[in-house]
Short mmCIF file of C-alpha atoms and ligand atoms in Angstrom, two decimals:
data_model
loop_
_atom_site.label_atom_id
_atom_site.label_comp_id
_atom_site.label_asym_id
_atom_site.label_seq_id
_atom_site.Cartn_x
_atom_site.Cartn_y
_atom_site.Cartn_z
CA UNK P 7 0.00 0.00 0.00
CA UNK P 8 1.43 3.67 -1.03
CA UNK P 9 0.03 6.37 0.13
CA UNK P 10 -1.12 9.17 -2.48
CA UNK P 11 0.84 12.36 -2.15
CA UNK P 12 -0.74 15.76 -2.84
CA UNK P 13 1.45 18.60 -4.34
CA UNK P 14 1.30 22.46 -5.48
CA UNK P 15 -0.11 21.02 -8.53
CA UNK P 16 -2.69 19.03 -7.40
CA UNK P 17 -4.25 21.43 -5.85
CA UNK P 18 -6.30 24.90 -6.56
CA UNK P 19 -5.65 27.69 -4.20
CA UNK P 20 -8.84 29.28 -5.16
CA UNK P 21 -10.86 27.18 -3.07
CA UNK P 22 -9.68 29.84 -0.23
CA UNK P 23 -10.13 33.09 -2.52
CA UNK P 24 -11.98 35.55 -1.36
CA UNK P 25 -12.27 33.61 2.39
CA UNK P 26 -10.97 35.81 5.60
CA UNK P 27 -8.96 32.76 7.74
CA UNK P 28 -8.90 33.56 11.25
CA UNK P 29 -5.62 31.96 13.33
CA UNK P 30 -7.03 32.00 17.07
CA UNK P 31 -4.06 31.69 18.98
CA UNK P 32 -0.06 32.77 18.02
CA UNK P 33 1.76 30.53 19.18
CA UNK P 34 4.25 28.04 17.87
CA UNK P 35 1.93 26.98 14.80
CA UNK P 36 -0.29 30.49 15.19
CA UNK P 37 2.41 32.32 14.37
CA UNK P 38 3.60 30.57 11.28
CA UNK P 39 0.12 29.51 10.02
CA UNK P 40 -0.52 33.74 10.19
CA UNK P 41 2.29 34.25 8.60
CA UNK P 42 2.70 32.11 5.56
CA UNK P 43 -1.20 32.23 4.85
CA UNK P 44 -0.52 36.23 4.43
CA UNK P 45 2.40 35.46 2.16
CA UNK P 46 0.53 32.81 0.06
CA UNK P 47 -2.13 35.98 -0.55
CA UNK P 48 -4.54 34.87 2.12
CA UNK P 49 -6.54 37.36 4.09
CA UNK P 50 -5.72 36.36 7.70
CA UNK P 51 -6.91 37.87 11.00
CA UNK P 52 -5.68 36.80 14.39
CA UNK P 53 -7.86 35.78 17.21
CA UNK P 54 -6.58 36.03 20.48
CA UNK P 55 -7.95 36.99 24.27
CA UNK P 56 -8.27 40.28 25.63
CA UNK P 57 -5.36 40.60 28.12
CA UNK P 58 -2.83 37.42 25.81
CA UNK P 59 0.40 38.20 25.93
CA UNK P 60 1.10 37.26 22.05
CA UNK P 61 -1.36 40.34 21.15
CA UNK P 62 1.41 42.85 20.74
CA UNK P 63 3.65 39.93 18.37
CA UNK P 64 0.53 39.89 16.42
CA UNK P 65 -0.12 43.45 15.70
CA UNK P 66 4.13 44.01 15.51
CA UNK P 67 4.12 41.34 12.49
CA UNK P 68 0.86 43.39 10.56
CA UNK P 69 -1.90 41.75 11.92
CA UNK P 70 -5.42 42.73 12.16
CA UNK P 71 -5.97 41.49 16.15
CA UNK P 72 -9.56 41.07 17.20
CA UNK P 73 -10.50 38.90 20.45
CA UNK P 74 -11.56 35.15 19.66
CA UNK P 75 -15.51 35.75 19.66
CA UNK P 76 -15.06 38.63 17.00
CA UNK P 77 -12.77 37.20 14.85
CA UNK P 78 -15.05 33.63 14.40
CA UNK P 79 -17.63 35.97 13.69
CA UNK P 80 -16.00 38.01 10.59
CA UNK P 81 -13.71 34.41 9.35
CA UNK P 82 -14.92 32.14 6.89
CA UNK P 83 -12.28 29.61 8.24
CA UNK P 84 -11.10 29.48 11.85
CA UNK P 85 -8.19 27.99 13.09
CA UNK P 86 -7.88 26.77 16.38
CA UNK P 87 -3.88 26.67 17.45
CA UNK P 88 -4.02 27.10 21.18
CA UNK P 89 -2.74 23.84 22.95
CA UNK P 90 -4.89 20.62 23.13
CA UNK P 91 -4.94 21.38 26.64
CA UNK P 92 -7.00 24.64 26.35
CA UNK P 93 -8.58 23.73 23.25
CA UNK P 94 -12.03 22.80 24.79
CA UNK P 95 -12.61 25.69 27.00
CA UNK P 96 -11.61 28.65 24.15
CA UNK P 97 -13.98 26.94 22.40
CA UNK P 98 -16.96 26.67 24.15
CA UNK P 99 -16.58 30.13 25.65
CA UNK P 100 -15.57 31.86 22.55
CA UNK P 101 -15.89 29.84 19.50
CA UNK P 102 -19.19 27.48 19.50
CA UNK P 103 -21.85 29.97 19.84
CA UNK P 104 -20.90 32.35 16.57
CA UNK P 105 -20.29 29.16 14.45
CA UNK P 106 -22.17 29.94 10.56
CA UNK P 107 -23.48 27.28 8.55
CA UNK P 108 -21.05 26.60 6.19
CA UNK P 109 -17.53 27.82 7.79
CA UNK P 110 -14.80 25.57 8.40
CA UNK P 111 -13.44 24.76 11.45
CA UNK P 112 -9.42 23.82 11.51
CA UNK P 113 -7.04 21.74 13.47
CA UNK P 114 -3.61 21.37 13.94
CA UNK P 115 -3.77 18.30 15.84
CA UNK P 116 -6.87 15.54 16.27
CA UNK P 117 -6.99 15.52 20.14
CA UNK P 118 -10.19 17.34 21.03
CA UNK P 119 -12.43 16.33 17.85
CA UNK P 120 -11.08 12.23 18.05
CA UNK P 121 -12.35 12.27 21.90
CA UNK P 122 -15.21 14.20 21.57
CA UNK P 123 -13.98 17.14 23.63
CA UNK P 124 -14.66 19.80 20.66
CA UNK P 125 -18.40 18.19 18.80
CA UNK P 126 -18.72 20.81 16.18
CA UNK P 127 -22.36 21.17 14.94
CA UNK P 128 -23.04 19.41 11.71
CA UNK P 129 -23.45 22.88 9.63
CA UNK P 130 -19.66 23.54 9.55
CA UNK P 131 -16.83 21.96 7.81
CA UNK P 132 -14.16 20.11 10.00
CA UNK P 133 -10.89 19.71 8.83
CA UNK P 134 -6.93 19.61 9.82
CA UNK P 135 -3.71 20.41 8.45
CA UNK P 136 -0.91 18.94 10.99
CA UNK P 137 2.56 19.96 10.21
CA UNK P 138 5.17 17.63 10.61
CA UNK P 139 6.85 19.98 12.23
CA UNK P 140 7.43 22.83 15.05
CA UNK P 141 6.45 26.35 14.32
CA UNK P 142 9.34 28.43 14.00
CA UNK P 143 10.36 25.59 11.03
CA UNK P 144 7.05 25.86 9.30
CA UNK P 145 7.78 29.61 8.97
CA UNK P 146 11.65 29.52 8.37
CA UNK P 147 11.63 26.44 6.04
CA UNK P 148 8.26 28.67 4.16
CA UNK P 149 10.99 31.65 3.52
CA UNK P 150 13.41 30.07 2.23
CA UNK P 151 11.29 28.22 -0.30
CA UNK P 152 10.14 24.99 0.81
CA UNK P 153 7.72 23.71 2.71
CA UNK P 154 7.17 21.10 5.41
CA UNK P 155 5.37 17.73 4.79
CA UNK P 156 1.99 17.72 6.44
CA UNK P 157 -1.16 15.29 7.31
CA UNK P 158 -4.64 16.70 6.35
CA UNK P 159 -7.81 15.40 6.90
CA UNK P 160 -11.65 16.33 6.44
CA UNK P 161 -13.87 15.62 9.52
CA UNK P 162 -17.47 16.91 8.08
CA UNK P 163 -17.81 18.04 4.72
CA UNK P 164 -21.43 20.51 5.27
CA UNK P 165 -20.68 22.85 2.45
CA UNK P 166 -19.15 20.35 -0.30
CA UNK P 167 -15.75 22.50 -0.22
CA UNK P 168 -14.31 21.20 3.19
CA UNK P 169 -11.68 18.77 1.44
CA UNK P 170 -10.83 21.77 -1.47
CA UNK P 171 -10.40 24.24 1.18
CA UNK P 172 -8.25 21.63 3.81
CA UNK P 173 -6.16 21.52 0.57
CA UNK P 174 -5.68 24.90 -0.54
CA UNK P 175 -5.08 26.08 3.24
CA UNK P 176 -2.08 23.28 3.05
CA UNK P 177 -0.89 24.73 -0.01
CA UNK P 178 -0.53 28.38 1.32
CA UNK P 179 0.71 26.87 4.46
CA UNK P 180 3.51 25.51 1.92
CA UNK P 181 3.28 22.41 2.80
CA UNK P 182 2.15 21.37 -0.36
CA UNK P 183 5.73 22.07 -1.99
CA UNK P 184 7.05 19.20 0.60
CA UNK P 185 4.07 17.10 0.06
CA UNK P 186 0.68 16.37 2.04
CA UNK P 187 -0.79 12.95 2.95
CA UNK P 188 -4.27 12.26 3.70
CA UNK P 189 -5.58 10.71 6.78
CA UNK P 190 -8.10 10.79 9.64
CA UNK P 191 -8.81 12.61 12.70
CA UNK P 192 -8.46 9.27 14.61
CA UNK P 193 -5.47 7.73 12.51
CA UNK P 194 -3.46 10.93 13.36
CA UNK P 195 -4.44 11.43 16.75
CA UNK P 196 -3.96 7.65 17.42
CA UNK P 197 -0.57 7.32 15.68
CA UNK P 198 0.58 10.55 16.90
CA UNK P 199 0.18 9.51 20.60
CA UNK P 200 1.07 6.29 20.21
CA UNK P 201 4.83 7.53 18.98
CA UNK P 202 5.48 9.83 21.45
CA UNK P 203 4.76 7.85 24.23
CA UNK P 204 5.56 3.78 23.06
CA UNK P 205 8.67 5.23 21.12
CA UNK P 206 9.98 8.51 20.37
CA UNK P 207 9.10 10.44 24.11
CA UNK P 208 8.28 7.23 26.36
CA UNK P 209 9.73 4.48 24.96
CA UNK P 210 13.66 6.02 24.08
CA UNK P 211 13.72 7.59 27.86
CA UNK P 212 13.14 4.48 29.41
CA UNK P 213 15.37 2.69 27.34
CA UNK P 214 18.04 5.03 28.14
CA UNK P 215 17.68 5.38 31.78
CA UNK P 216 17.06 1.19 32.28
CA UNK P 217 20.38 1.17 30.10
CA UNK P 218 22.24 3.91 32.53
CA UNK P 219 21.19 2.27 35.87
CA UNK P 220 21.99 -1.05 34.77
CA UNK P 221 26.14 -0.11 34.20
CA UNK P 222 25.86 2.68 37.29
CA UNK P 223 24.20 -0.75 39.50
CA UNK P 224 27.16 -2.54 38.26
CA UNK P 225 29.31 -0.19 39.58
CA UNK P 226 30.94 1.64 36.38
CA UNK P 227 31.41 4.99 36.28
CA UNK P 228 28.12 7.20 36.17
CA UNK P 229 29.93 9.89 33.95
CA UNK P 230 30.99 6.93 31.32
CA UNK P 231 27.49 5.41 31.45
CA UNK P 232 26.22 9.14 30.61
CA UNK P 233 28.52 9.22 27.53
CA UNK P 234 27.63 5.56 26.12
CA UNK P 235 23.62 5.55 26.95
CA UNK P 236 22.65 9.55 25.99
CA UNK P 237 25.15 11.08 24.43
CA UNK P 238 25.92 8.86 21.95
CA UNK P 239 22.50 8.24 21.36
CA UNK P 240 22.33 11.08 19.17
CA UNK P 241 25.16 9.82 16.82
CA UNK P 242 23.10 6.82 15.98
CA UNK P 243 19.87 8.38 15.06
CA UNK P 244 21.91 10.78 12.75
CA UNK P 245 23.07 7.61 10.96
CA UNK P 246 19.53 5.89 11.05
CA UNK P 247 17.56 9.55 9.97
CA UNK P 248 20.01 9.61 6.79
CA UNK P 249 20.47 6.06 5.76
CA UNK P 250 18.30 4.25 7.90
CA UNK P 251 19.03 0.98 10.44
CA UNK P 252 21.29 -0.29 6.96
CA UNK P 253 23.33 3.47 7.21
CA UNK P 254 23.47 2.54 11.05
CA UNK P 255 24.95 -0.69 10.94
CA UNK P 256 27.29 -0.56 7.99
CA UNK P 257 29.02 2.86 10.01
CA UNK P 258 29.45 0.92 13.42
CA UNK P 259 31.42 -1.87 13.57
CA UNK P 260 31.23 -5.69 12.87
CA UNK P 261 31.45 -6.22 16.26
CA UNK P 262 28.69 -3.66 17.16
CA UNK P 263 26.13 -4.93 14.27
CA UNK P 264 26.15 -8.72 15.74
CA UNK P 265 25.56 -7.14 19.26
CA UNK P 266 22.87 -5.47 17.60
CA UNK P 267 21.25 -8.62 15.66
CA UNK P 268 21.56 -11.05 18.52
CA UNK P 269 21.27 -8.83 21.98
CA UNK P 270 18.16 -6.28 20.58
CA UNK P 271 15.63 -8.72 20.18
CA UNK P 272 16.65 -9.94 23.63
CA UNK P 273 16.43 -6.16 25.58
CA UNK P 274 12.66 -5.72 23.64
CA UNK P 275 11.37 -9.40 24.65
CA UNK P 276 7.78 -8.94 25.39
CA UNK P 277 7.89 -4.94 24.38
CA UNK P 278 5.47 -5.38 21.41
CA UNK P 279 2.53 -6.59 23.62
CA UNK P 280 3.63 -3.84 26.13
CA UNK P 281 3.27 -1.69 22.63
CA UNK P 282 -0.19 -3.00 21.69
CA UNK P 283 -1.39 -1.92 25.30
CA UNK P 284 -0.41 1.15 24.80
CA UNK P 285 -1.99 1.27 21.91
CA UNK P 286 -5.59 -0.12 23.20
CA UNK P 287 -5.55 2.58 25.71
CA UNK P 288 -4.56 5.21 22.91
CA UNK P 289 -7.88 3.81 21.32
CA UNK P 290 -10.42 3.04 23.72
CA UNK P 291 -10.05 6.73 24.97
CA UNK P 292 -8.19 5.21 28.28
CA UNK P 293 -5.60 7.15 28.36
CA UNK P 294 -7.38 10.36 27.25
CA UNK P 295 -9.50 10.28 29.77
CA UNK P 296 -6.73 9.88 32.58
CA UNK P 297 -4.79 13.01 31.42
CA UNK P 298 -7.60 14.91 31.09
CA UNK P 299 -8.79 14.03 34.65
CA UNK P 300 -5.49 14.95 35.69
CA UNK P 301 -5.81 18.52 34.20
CA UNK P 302 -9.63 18.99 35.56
CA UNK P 303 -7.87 17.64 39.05
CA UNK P 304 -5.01 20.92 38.65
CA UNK P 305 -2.36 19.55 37.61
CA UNK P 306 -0.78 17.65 40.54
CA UNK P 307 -0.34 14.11 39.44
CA UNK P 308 1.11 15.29 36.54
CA UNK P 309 3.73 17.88 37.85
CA UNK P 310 4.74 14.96 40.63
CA UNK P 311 5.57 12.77 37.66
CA UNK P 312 7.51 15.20 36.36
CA UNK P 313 9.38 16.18 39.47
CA UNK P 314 10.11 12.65 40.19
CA UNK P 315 12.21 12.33 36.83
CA UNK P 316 13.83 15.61 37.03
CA UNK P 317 16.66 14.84 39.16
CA UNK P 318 17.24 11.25 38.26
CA UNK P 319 21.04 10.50 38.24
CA UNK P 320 21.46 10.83 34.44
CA UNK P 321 20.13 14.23 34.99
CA UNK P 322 23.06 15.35 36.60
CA UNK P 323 25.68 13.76 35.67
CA UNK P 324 24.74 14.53 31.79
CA UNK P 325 24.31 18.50 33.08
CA UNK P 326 27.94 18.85 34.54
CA UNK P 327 29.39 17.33 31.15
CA UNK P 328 27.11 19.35 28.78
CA UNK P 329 28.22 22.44 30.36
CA UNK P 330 31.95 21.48 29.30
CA UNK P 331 31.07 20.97 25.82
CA UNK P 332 29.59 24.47 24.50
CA UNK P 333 29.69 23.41 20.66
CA UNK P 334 26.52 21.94 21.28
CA UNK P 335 24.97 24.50 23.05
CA UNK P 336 23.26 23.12 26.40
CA UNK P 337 20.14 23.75 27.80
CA UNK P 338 19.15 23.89 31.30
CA UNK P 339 15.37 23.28 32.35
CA UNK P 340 14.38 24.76 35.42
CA UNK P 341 10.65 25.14 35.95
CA UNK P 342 9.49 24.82 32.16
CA UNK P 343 11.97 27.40 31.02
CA UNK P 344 15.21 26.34 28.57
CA UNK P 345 18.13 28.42 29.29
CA UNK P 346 21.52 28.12 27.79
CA UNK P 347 23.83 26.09 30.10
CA UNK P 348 27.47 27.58 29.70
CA UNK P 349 28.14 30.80 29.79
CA UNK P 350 30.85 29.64 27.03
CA UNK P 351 27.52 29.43 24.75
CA UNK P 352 28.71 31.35 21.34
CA UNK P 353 26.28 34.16 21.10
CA UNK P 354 23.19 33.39 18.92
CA UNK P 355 23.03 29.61 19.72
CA UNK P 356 21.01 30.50 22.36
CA UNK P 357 18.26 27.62 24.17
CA UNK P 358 17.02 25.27 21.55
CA UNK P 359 13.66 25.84 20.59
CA UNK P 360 11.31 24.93 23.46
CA UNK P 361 8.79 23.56 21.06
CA UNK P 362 8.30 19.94 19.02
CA UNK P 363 6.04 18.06 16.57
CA UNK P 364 5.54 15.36 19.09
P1 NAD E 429 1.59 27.05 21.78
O1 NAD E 429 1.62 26.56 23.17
O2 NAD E 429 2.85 27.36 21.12
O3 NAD E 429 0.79 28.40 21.66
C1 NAD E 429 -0.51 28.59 21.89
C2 NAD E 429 -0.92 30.05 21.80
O4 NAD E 429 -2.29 30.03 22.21
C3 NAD E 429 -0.23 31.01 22.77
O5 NAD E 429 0.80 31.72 22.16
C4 NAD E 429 -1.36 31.94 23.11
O6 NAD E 429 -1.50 32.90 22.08
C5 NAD E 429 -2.56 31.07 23.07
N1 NAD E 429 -2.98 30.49 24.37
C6 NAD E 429 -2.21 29.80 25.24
N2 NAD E 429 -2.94 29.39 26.30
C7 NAD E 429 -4.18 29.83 26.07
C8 NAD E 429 -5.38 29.73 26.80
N3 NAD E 429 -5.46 29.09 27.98
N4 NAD E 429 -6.48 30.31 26.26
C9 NAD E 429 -6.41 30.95 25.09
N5 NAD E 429 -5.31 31.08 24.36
C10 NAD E 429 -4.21 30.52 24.83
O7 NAD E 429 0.73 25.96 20.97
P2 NAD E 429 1.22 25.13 19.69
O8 NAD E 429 2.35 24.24 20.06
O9 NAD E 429 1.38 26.08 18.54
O10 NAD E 429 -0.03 24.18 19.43
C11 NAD E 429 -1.17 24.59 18.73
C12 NAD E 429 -1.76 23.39 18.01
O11 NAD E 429 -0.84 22.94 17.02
C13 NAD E 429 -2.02 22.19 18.90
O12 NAD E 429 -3.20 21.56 18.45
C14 NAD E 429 -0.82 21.30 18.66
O13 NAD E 429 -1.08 19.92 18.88
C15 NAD E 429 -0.61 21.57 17.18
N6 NAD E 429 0.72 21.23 16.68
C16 NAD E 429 1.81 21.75 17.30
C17 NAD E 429 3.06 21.49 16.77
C18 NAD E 429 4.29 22.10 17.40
O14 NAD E 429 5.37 21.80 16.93
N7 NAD E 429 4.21 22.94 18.42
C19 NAD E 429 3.21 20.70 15.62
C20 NAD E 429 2.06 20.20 14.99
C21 NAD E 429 0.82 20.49 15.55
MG1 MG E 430 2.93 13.95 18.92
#
């Protein structure tokens, strides 16, 4: 099975002529939607509350600002990029009760329509354009003359033109020039989830702590366990992101690939039914419904979790060495905020990017 790509020419960008797009929220995506939608020769608003803090970015960068209730009311097309997290209650305070017949309502990200937090009325278009990438690439990437490969999918189609009008908003977004797939609210929400946490967030940390505590336990040296379980992590998934596992292997040595063929399959024993647990609490809404009962509770479950992993051993040992190597320009976390680690830092390789497309 291949999936059908969409390009620039497969698809017309007058489906949006003529239609004011409102981008409620500027944010990480808010900002770059606003941005290259007003560069692709779309009229685009921004919605955002009365006392937000992004209000003067907006109006610096040209835009019209008007608060969230207004601007649904004058857009054709309104895009919701605040987090998931506040998704729900912008919307119902804001959003749901100035929804026309026929205007389409846009997502970033499948959360709040694929659990039924966000149940649009069945008068408006529902569609999604998901970037697969952070903000401040959609924009830069946009500039320079690309575009960044995105999912899209239509919802409810009330007025006929949802799926034209998903597509030409992925155009102007420039995705388009990188190529858009198709898919469904509950494929991408599901298979976006289900990365971060079985694999990419979840899945690697635990791997690499397990691996660190099992040399520190056997009583090698913390600082050399830091070196072979995170810092060389990142050398590997450079090889595997350019040539894949075949790149990986044929760099490291003979010695290295057995290890790998005969060891692997012995560390992940039983992980693929741990996998397809995740996955049927991904689906049945399980695991939706704990995190957002954790939010509704405030918060604390959630920021114990955190607190408990902040100062694990590999923590601070990796800290102390990062700040001795400023060519690749450490970050600190302290209380949600990234700061550079060594004052060494050259100047304008400041904190990466607190932002992802996990
Ligand atoms: P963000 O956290 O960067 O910014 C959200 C903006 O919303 C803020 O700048 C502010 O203007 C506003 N805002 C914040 N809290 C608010 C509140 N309580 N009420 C009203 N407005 C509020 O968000 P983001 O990362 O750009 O995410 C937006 C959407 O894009 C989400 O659906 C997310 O899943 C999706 N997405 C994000 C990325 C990414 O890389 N960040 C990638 C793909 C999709
Ligand atoms: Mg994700």
């Amino acid at each position: 099975m291949t999936a059908r790509m969409y390009y620039d020419a497969d698809v017309d960008p007058a489906a949006l002529a003529g239609q004011t797009v409102a981008v409620i929220g500027y944010g990480s995506q808010g900002h770059a939607h606003a941005q290259n939608l007003r560069d692709s020769g779309v009229d685009v608003i921004v919605g955002l509350a009365e006392g937000s803090k992004s209000r003067t970015l907006a109006a610096d960068a040209g835009f019209r600002v008007e608060r969230v209730a207004e601007a649904t009311k004058t857009a054709d097309v309104v895009v919701l990029l605040v987090p998931d997290t506040a998704q729900k209650a912008v919307y119902d305070a804001e959003i749901a009760a100035h929804l026309r017949p026929g205007q389409l309502l846009m997502f970033a990200h499948g959360f709040n329509i694929r659990f039924g937090r966000i149940q649009p009325p069945a008068t408006v278009d529902v569609g999604m354009v998901a970037p697969k990438g952070p903000g401040h690439l959609l924009r830069s990437v946009y500039t320079a003359g690309g575009g960044v490969p995105a999912l899209f999918a239509v919802e409810q189609d009330a007025s006929g033109t949802a799926r034209a009008r998903v597509l030409a908003y992925a155009r102007a977004l420039g995705a388009t020039r990188a190529g858009v797939l198709e898919t469904t609210f509950a494929e991408e929400t599901e298979t976006d989830l289900f990365g971060e946490q079985a694999l990419l967030c979840g899945g690697v940390s635990s791997l690499v702590k397990a691996a660190f505590e099992t040399l520190v336990e056997a009583g090698y040296q913390p600082e050399l366990a830091y070196f072979e379980t995170m810092h060389e992590l990142k050398l590997i998934v450079d090889l595997m992101y350019r040539g894949g596992l075949n790149f990986m292997r044929f760099s490291v040595s003979d010695t290295a690939e057995f290890g790998d063929y005969v060891s692997g399959p012995r560390v992940t024993e039983g992980v693929k039914a741990a996998m397809g647990d995740v996955l049927t609490d991904i689906r049945s809404g399980a695991f939706a419904e704990r995190w957002i009962a954790v939010q509704e509770a405030g918060g604390d479950e959630f920021r114990e979790l955190r607190r408990r992993d902040r100062d694990h051993q590999i923590e601070q040992v990796g800290a102390a060495l990062r700040a001795q190597m400023p060519f690749l320009s450490p970050v600190v976390v302290r209380e949600g905020e990234a700061q550079a680690a060594a004052s060494g830092t050259p100047s304008g390789s400041g904190p990466a990017p607190a932002e992802s497309s996990t």
